[in-house]
Short mmCIF file of C-alpha atoms and ligand atoms in Angstrom, two decimals:
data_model
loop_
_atom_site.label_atom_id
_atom_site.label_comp_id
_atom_site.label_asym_id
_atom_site.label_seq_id
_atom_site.Cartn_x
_atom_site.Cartn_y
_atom_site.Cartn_z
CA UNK A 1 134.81 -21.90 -34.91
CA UNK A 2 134.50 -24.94 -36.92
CA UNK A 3 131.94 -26.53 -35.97
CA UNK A 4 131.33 -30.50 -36.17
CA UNK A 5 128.52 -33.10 -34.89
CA UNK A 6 128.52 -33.53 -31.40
CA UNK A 7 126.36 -36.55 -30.15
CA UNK A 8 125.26 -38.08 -26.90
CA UNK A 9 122.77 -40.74 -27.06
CA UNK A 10 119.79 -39.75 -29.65
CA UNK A 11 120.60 -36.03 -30.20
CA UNK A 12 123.02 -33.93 -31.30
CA UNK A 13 124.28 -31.05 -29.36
CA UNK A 14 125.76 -29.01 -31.90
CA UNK A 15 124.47 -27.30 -35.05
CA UNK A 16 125.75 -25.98 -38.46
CA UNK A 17 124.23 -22.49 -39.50
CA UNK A 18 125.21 -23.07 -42.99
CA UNK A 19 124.11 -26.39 -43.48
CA UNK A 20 121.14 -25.66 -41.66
CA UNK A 21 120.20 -23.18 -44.27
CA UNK A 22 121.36 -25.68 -46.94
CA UNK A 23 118.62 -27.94 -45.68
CA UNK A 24 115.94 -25.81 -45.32
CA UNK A 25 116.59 -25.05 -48.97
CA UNK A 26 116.52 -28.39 -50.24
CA UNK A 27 113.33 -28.43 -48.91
CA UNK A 28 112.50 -25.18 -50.17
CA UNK A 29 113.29 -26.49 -53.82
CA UNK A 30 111.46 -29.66 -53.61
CA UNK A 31 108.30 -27.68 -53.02
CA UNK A 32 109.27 -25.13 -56.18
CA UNK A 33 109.36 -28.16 -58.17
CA UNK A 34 105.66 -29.18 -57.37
CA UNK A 35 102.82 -27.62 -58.98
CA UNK A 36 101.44 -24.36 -57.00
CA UNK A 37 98.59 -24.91 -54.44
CA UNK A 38 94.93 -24.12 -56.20
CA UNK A 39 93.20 -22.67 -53.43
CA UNK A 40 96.27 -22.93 -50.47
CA UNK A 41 96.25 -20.96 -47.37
CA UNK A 42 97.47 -17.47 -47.28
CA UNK A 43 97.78 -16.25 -43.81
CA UNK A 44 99.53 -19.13 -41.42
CA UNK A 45 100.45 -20.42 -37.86
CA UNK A 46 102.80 -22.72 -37.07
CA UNK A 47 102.96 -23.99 -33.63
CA UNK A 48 106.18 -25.95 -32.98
CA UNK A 49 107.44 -24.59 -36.43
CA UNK A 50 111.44 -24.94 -36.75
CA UNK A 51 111.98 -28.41 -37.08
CA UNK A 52 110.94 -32.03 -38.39
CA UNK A 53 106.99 -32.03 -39.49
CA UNK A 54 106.42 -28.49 -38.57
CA UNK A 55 109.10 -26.38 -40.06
CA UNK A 56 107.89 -28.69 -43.23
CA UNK A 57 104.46 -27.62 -42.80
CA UNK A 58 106.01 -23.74 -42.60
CA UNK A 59 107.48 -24.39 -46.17
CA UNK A 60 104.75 -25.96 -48.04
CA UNK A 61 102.02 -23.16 -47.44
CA UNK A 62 104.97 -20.12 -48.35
CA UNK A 63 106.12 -21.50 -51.32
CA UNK A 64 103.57 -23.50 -52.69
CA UNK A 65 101.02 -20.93 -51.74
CA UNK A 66 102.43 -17.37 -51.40
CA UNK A 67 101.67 -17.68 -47.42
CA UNK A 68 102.52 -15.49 -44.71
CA UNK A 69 103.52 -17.65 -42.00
CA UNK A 70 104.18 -16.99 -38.12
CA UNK A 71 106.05 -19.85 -36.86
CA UNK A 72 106.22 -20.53 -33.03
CA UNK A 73 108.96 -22.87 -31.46
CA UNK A 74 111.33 -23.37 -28.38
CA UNK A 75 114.64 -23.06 -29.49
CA UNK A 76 118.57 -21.92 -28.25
CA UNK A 77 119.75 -19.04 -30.28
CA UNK A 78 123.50 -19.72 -31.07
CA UNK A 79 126.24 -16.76 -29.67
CA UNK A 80 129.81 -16.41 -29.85
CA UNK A 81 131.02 -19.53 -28.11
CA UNK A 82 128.33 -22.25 -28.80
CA UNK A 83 126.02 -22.99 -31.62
CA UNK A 84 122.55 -22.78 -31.10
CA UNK A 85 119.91 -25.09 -31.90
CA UNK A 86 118.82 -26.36 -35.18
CA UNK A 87 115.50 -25.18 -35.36
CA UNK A 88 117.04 -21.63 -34.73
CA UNK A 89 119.52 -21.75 -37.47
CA UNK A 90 116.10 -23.33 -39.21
CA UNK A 91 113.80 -20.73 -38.62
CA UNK A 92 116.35 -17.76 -39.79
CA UNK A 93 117.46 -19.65 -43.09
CA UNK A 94 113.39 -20.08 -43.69
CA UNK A 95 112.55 -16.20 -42.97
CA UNK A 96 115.31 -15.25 -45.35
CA UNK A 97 114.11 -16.94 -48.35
CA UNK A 98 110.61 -16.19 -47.70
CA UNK A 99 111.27 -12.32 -47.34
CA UNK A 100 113.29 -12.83 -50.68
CA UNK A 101 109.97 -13.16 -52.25
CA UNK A 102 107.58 -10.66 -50.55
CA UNK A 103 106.44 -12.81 -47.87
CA UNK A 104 105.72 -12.05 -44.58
CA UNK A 105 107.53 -14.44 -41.98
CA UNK A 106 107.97 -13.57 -38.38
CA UNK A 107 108.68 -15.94 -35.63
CA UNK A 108 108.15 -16.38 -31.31
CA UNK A 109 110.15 -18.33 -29.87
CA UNK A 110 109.04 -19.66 -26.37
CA UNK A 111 106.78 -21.75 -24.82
CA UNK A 112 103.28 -22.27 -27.06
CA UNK A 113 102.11 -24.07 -23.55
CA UNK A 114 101.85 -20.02 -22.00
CA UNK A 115 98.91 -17.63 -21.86
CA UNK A 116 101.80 -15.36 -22.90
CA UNK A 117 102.88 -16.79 -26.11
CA UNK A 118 99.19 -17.04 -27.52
CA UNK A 119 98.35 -13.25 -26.65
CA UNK A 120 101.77 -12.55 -28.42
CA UNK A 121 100.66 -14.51 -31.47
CA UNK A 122 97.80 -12.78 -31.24
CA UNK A 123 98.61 -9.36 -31.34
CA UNK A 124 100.97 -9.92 -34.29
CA UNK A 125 97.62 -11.77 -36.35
CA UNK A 126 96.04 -8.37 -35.84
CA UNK A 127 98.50 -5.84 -36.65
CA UNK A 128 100.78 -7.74 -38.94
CA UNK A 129 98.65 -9.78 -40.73
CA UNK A 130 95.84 -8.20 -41.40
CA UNK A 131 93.82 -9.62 -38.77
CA UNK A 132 92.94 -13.12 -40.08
CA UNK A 133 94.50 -16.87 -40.35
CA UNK A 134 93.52 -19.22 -42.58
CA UNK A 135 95.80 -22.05 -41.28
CA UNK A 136 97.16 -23.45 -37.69
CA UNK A 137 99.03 -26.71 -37.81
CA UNK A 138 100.24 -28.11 -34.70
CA UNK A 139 103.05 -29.79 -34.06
CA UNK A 140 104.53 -29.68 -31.16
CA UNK A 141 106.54 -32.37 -29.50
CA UNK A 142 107.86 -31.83 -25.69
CA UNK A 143 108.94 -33.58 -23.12
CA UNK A 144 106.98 -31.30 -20.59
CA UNK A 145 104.18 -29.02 -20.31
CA UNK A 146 103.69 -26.16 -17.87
CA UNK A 147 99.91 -25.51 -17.24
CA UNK A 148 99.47 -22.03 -17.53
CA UNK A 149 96.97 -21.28 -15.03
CA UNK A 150 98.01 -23.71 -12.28
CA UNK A 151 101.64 -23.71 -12.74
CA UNK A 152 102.00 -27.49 -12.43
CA UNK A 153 104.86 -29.16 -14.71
CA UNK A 154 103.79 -32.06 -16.40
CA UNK A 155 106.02 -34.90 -17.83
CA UNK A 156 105.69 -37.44 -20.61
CA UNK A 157 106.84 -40.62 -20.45
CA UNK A 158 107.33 -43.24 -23.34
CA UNK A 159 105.95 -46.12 -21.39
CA UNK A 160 103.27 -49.19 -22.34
CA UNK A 161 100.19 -49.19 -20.38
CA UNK A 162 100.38 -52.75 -20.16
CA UNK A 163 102.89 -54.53 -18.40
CA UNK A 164 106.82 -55.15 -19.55
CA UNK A 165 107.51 -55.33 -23.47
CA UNK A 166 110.53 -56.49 -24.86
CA UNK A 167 111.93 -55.89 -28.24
CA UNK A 168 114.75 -55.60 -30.67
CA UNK A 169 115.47 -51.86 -30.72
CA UNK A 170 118.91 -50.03 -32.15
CA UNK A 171 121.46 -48.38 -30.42
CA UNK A 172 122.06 -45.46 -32.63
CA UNK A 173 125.07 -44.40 -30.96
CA UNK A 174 126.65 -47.76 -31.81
CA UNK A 175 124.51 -49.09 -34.21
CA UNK A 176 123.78 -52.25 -32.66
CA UNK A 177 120.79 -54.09 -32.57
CA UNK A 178 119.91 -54.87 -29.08
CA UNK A 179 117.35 -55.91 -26.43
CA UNK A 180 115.33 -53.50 -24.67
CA UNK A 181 112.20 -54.06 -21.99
CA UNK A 182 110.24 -51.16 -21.64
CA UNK A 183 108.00 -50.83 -18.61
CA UNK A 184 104.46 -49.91 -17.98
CA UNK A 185 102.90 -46.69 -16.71
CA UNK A 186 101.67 -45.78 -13.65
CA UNK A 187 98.14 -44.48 -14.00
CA UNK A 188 99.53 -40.86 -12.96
CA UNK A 189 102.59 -40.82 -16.06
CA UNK A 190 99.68 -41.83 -18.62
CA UNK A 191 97.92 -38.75 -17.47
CA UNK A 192 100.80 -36.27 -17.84
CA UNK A 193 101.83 -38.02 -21.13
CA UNK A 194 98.08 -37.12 -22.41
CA UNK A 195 98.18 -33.49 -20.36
CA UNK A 196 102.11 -32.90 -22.71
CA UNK A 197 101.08 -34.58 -25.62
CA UNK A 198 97.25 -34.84 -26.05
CA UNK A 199 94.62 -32.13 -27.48
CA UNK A 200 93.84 -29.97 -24.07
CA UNK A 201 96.70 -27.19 -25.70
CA UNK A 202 95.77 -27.34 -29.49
CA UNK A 203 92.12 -26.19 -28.38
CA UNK A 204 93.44 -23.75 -25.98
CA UNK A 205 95.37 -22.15 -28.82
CA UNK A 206 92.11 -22.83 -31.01
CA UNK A 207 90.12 -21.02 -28.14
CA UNK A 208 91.95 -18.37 -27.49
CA UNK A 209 92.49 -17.45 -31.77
CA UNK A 210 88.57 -17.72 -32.10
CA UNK A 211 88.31 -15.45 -28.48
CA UNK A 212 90.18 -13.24 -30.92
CA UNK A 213 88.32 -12.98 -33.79
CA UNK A 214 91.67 -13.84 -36.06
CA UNK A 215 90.04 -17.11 -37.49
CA UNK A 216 88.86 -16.66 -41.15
CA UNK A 217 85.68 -17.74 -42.16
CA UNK A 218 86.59 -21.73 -43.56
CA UNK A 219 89.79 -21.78 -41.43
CA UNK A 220 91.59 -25.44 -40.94
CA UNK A 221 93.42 -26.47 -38.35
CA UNK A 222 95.25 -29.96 -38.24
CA UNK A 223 97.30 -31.80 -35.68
CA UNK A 224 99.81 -34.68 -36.57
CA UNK A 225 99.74 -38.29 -34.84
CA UNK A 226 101.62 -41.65 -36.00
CA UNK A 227 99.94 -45.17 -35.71
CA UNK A 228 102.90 -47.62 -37.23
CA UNK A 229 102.68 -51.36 -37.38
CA UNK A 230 101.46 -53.70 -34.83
CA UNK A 231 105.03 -54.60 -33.86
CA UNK A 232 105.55 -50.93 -32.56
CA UNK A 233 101.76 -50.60 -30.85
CA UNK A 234 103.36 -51.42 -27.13
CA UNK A 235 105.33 -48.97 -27.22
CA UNK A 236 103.57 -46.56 -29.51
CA UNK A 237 99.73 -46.73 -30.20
CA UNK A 238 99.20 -48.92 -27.41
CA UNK A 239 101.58 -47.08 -25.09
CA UNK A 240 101.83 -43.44 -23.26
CA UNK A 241 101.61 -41.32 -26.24
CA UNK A 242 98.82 -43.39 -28.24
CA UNK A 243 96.97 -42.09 -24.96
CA UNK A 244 97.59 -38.81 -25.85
CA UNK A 245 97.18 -38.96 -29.62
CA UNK A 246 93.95 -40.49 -28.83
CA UNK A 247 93.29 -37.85 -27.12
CA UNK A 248 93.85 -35.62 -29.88
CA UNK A 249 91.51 -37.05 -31.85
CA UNK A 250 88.62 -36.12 -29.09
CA UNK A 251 89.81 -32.22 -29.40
CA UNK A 252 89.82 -33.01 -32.97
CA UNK A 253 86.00 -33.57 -32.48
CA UNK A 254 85.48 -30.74 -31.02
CA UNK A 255 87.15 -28.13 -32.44
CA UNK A 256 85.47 -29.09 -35.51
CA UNK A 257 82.17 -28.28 -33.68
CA UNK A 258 83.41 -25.37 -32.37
CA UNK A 259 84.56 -24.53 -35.79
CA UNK A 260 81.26 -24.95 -37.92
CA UNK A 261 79.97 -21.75 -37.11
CA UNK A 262 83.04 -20.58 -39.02
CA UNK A 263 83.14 -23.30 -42.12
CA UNK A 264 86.51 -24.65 -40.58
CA UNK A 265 87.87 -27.32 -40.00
CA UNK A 266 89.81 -29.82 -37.85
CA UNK A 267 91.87 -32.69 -38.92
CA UNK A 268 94.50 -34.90 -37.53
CA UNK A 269 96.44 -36.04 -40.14
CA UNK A 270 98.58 -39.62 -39.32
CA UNK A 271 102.10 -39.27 -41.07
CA UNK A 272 105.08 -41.29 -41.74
CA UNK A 273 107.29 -42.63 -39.71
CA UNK A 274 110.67 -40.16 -39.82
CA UNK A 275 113.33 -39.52 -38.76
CA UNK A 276 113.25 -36.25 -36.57
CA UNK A 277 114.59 -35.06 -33.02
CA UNK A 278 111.37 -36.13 -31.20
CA UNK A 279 110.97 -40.07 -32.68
CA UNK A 280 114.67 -40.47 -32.39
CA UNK A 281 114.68 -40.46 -28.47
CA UNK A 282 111.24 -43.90 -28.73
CA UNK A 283 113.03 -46.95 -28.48
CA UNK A 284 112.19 -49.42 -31.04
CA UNK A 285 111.17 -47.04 -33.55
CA UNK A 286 114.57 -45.94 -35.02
CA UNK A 287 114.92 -49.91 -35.82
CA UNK A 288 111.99 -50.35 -37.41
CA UNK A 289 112.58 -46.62 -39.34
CA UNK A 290 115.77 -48.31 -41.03
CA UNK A 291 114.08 -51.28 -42.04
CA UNK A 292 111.59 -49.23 -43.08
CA UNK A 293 113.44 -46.69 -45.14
CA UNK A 294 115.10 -49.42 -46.56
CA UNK A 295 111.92 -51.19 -48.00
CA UNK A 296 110.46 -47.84 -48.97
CA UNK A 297 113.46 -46.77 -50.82
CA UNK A 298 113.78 -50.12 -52.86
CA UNK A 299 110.04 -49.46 -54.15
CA UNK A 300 110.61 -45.74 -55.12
CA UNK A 301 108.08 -44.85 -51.86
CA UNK A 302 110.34 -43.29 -49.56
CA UNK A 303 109.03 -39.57 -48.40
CA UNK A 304 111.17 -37.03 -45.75
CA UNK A 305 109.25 -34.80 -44.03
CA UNK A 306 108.48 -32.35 -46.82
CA UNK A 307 107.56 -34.50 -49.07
CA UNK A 308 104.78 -35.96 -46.51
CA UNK A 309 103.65 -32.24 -45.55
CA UNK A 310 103.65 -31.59 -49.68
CA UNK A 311 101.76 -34.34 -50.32
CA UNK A 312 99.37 -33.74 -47.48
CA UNK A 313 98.66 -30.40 -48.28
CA UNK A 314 98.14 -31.33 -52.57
CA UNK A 315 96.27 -34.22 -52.26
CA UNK A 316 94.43 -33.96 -48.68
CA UNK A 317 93.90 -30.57 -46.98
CA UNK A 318 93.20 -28.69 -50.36
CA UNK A 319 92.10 -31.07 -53.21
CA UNK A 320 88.67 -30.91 -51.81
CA UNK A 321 88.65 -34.35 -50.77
CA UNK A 322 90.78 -35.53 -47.42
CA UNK A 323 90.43 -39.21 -48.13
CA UNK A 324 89.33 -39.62 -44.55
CA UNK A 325 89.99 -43.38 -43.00
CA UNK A 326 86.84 -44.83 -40.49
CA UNK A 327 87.94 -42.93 -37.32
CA UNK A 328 87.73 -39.28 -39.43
CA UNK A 329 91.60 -39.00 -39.74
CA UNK A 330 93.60 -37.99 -42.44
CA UNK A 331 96.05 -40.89 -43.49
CA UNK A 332 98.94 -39.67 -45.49
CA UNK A 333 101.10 -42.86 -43.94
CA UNK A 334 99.35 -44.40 -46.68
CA UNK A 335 102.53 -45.49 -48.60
CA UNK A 336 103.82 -46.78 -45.00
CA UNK A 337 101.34 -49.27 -44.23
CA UNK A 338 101.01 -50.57 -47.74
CA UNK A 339 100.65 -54.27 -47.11
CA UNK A 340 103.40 -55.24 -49.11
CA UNK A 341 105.89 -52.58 -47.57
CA UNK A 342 104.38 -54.09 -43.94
CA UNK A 343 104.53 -57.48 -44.66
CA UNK A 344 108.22 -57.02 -45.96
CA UNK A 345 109.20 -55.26 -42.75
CA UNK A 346 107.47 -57.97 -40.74
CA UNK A 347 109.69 -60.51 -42.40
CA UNK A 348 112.58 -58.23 -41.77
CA UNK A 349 112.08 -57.81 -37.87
CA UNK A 350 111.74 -61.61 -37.22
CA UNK A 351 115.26 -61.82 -38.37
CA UNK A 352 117.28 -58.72 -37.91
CA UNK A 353 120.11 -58.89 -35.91
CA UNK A 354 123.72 -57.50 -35.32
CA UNK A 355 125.34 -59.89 -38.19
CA UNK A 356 122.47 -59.11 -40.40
CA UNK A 357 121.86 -55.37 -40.01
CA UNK A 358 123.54 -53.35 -42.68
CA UNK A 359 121.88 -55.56 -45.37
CA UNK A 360 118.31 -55.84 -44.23
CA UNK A 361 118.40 -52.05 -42.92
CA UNK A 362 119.55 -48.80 -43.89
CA UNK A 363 120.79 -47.66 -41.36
CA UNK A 364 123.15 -45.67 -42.74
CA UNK A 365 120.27 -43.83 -44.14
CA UNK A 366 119.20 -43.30 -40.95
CA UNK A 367 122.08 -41.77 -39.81
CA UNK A 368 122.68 -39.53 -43.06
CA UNK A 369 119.18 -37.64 -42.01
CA UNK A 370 120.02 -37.75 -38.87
CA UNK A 371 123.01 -35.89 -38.75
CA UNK A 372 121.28 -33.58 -41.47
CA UNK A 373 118.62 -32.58 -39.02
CA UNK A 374 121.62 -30.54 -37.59
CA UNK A 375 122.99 -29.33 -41.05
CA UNK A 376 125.46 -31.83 -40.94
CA UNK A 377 126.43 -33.83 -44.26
CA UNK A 378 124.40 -31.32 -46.67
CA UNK A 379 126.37 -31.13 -50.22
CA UNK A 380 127.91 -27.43 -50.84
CA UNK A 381 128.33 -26.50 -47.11
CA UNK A 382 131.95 -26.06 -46.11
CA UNK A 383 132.50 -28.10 -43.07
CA UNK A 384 136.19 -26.92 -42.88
CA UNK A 385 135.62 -23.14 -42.72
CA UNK A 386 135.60 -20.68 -39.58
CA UNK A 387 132.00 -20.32 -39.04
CA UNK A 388 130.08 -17.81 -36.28
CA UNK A 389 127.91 -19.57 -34.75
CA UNK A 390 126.53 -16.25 -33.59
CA UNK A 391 124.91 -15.57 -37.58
CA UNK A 392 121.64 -16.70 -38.78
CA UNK A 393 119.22 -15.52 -36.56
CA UNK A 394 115.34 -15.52 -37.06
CA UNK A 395 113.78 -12.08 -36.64
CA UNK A 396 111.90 -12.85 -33.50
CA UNK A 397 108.93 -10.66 -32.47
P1 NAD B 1 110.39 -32.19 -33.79
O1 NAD B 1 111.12 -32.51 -32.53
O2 NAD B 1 111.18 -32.15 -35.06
O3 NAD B 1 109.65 -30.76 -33.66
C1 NAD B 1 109.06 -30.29 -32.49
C2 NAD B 1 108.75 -28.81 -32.60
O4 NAD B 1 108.10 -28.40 -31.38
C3 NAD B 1 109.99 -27.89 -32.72
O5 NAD B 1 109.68 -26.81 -33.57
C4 NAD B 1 110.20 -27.38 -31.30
O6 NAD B 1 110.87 -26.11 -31.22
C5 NAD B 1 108.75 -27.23 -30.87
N1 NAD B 1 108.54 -27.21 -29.41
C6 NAD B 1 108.78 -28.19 -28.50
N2 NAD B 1 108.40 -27.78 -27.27
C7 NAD B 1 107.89 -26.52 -27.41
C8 NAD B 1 107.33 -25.57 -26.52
N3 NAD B 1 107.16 -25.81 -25.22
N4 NAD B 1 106.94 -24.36 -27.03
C9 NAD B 1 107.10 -24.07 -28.35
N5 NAD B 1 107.60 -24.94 -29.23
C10 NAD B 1 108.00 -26.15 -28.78
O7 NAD B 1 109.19 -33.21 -33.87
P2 NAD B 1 108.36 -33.91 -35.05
O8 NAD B 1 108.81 -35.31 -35.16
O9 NAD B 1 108.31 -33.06 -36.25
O10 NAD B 1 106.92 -33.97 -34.36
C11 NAD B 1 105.89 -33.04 -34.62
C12 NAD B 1 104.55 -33.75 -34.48
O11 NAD B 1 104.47 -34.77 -35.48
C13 NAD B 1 104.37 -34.47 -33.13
O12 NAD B 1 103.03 -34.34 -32.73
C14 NAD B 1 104.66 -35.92 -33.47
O13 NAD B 1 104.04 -36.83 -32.59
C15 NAD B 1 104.09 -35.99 -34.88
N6 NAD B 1 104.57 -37.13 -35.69
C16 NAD B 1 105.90 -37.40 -35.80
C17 NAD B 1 106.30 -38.51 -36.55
C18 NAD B 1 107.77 -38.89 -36.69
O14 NAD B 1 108.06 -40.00 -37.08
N7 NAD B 1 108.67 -37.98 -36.43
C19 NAD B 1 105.35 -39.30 -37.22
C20 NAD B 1 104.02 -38.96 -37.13
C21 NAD B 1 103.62 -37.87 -36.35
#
């Protein structure tokens, strides 16, 4: 079939396997072209691992450190008739280069939120990797959470905990700026939000690895959160899922207790502001992502995703210094909150608007990496040609 972009609201329903790949490899030759990792991780788990930060954070550690990597995710495998999801097309292009070069890359795909999917990882630490891990990023973002033991389905919501907030936000599908009011919480949504998206899950995973005995002695472990600019903090820091990322930060605290005995260690790292399948569905933050691109890219400071993860693992998680900020979190949105990039944007937002847009944003940046998220618009792919959307699958355990 041929197979072109398909979009309804903030995602994209269809994917390209080939451009996929192409993707992944860009990313896989931006890392080549950075110096090796001194001292990187050698044995790996990604949880949430086939797109956006994650599937970065996959890359980094294989090529930049000769890592074996299990990579966990939820994603649709494609078959005759419809494509399958990105992060499957992803995780397949991934394993193929890194088995190119000796590496050990296996991946699960279901839900890291199940008893089942950590005794699977698990069993494949022991037998296939010789029994240790070194490394477990997390980064997961759902929409829902199933507790494993009581069976209850938990929702997040991207609400303020305040009352109403209004703000400029961008319709992507039209790319209009336009009004939007976003309403506050009930009491029982900020709870799920922080149940989905807060810690409780990254130390059950922790828990269950040490339960184990797969953690190496000085094992790391790191979780990603965002912070942004005061102009987003209703709907972001101050909102729902600041709940939950400040929640993270507690299991942060604790797993690095827990880990001491080991020499590990916990981090949550705060990156950039990206585009990716997760922040495209908060409103507000696509608008202030194309100003922001825009200011970033004038001043030579504009990162993707694997240049954040590169950068995070070089100068943070293994240069022997993390550069932690006051509240014991790695900041590698450094470059994003720069006060001159901040005040620019600030300046920006009082005055964007529908006549003004496509000079004071990029949006057409924005919409470039988005459609690449689903191997659209990659240079060298063949849009034209028959494609089976059936190919490119990961070699799931
Ligand atoms: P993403 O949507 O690109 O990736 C989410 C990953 O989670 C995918 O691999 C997906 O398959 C996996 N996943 C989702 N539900 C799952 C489940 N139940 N079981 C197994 N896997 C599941 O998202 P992203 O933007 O890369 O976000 C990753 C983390 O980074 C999140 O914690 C997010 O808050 C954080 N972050 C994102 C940004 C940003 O601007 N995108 C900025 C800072 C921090």
């Amino acid at each position: 079939m041929i197979v072109s972009p398909k979009i309804r609201g903030f995602i994209c329903t269809t994917a390209h396997p080939d451009g996929c790949a192409a993707h992944v490899q860009e990313q896989i030759d931006y890392v080549k072209s950075k110096p090796k990792l001194e001292n990187g991780p050698k044995n790996v788990l990604v949880i949430g691992a086939s797109t956006g930060y994650g599937l970065a954070s996959r890359i980094v550690p294989a090529f930049a450190s000769g890592a074996n990597t299990l990579g966990l995710f939820f994603e649709k495998p494609g078959s005759e008739k419809r494509t399958g999801s990105a992060g499957w097309y992803n995780s397949a292009a991934f394993e193929k280069a890194a088995t190119a070069e000796g590496l050990f890359a296996k991946s699960l795909n279901g839900d890291a939120f199940s008893h089942e999917m950590k005794a699977q990882a698990v069993d494949i630490i022991k037998n296939e990797m010789g029994g240790k891990i070194d490394l477990v990023v997390y980064s997961l973002a759902s929409p829902r959470r199933t507790d494993p033991d009581t069976g209850e389905v938990y929702k997040s919501v991207l609400k303020t905990t305040g009352g109403d907030y209004t703000n400029k936000t961008l319709n992507t599908d039209k790319g209009e700026v336009e009004e939007v009011t976003i309403g506050a919480a009930t009491p029982e949504e900020i709870e799920h939000t922080i149940k989905v998206m807060g810690g409780e899950d990254w130390e059950l995973w922790m828990n269950a690895l040490s339960d184990a005995g797969v953690l190496a002695d000085g094992v790391k472990t790191v979780a990603y959160s965002y912070i942004g600019p005061e102009l987003t903090w209703p709907i972001y820091t101050d909102g729902t899922i600041g709940q939950a990322k400040k929640d993270l930060e507690k299991s942060c605290a604790q797993l690095n207790e827990k880990l001491s005995s080991l020499n590990g260690e916990a981090y949550v790292s705060v990156n950039k502001a990206l585009v990716t399948q997760a922040s495209s569905a908060i409103p507000v933050v696509p608008l202030y992502i194309s100003i922001l691109y825009k200011e970033m890219k004038e001043k030579g400071l504009h990162e993707g995703c694997i240049e954040q993860i590169e950068r995070l693992f070089a100068d943070r998680l293994y240069s022997g210094d993390a550069k932690l900020d006051e509240a014991g979190r790695i900041r590698i949105d450094d470059w994003e909150m720069r006060d001159d990039i901040q005040s620019a944007v600030a300046e920006k937002w009082k005055t964007v608007s529908n006549e003004n847009f496509s000079e004071i944003a990029d949006f057409q940046g924005y919409q470039d990496e988005f459609l690449k998220l689903f191997g659209f618009g990659l240079e060298g792919v063949n849009y034209e040609a028959d494609t089976d959307p059936a190919t490119g699958v990961p070699s799931i355990a």
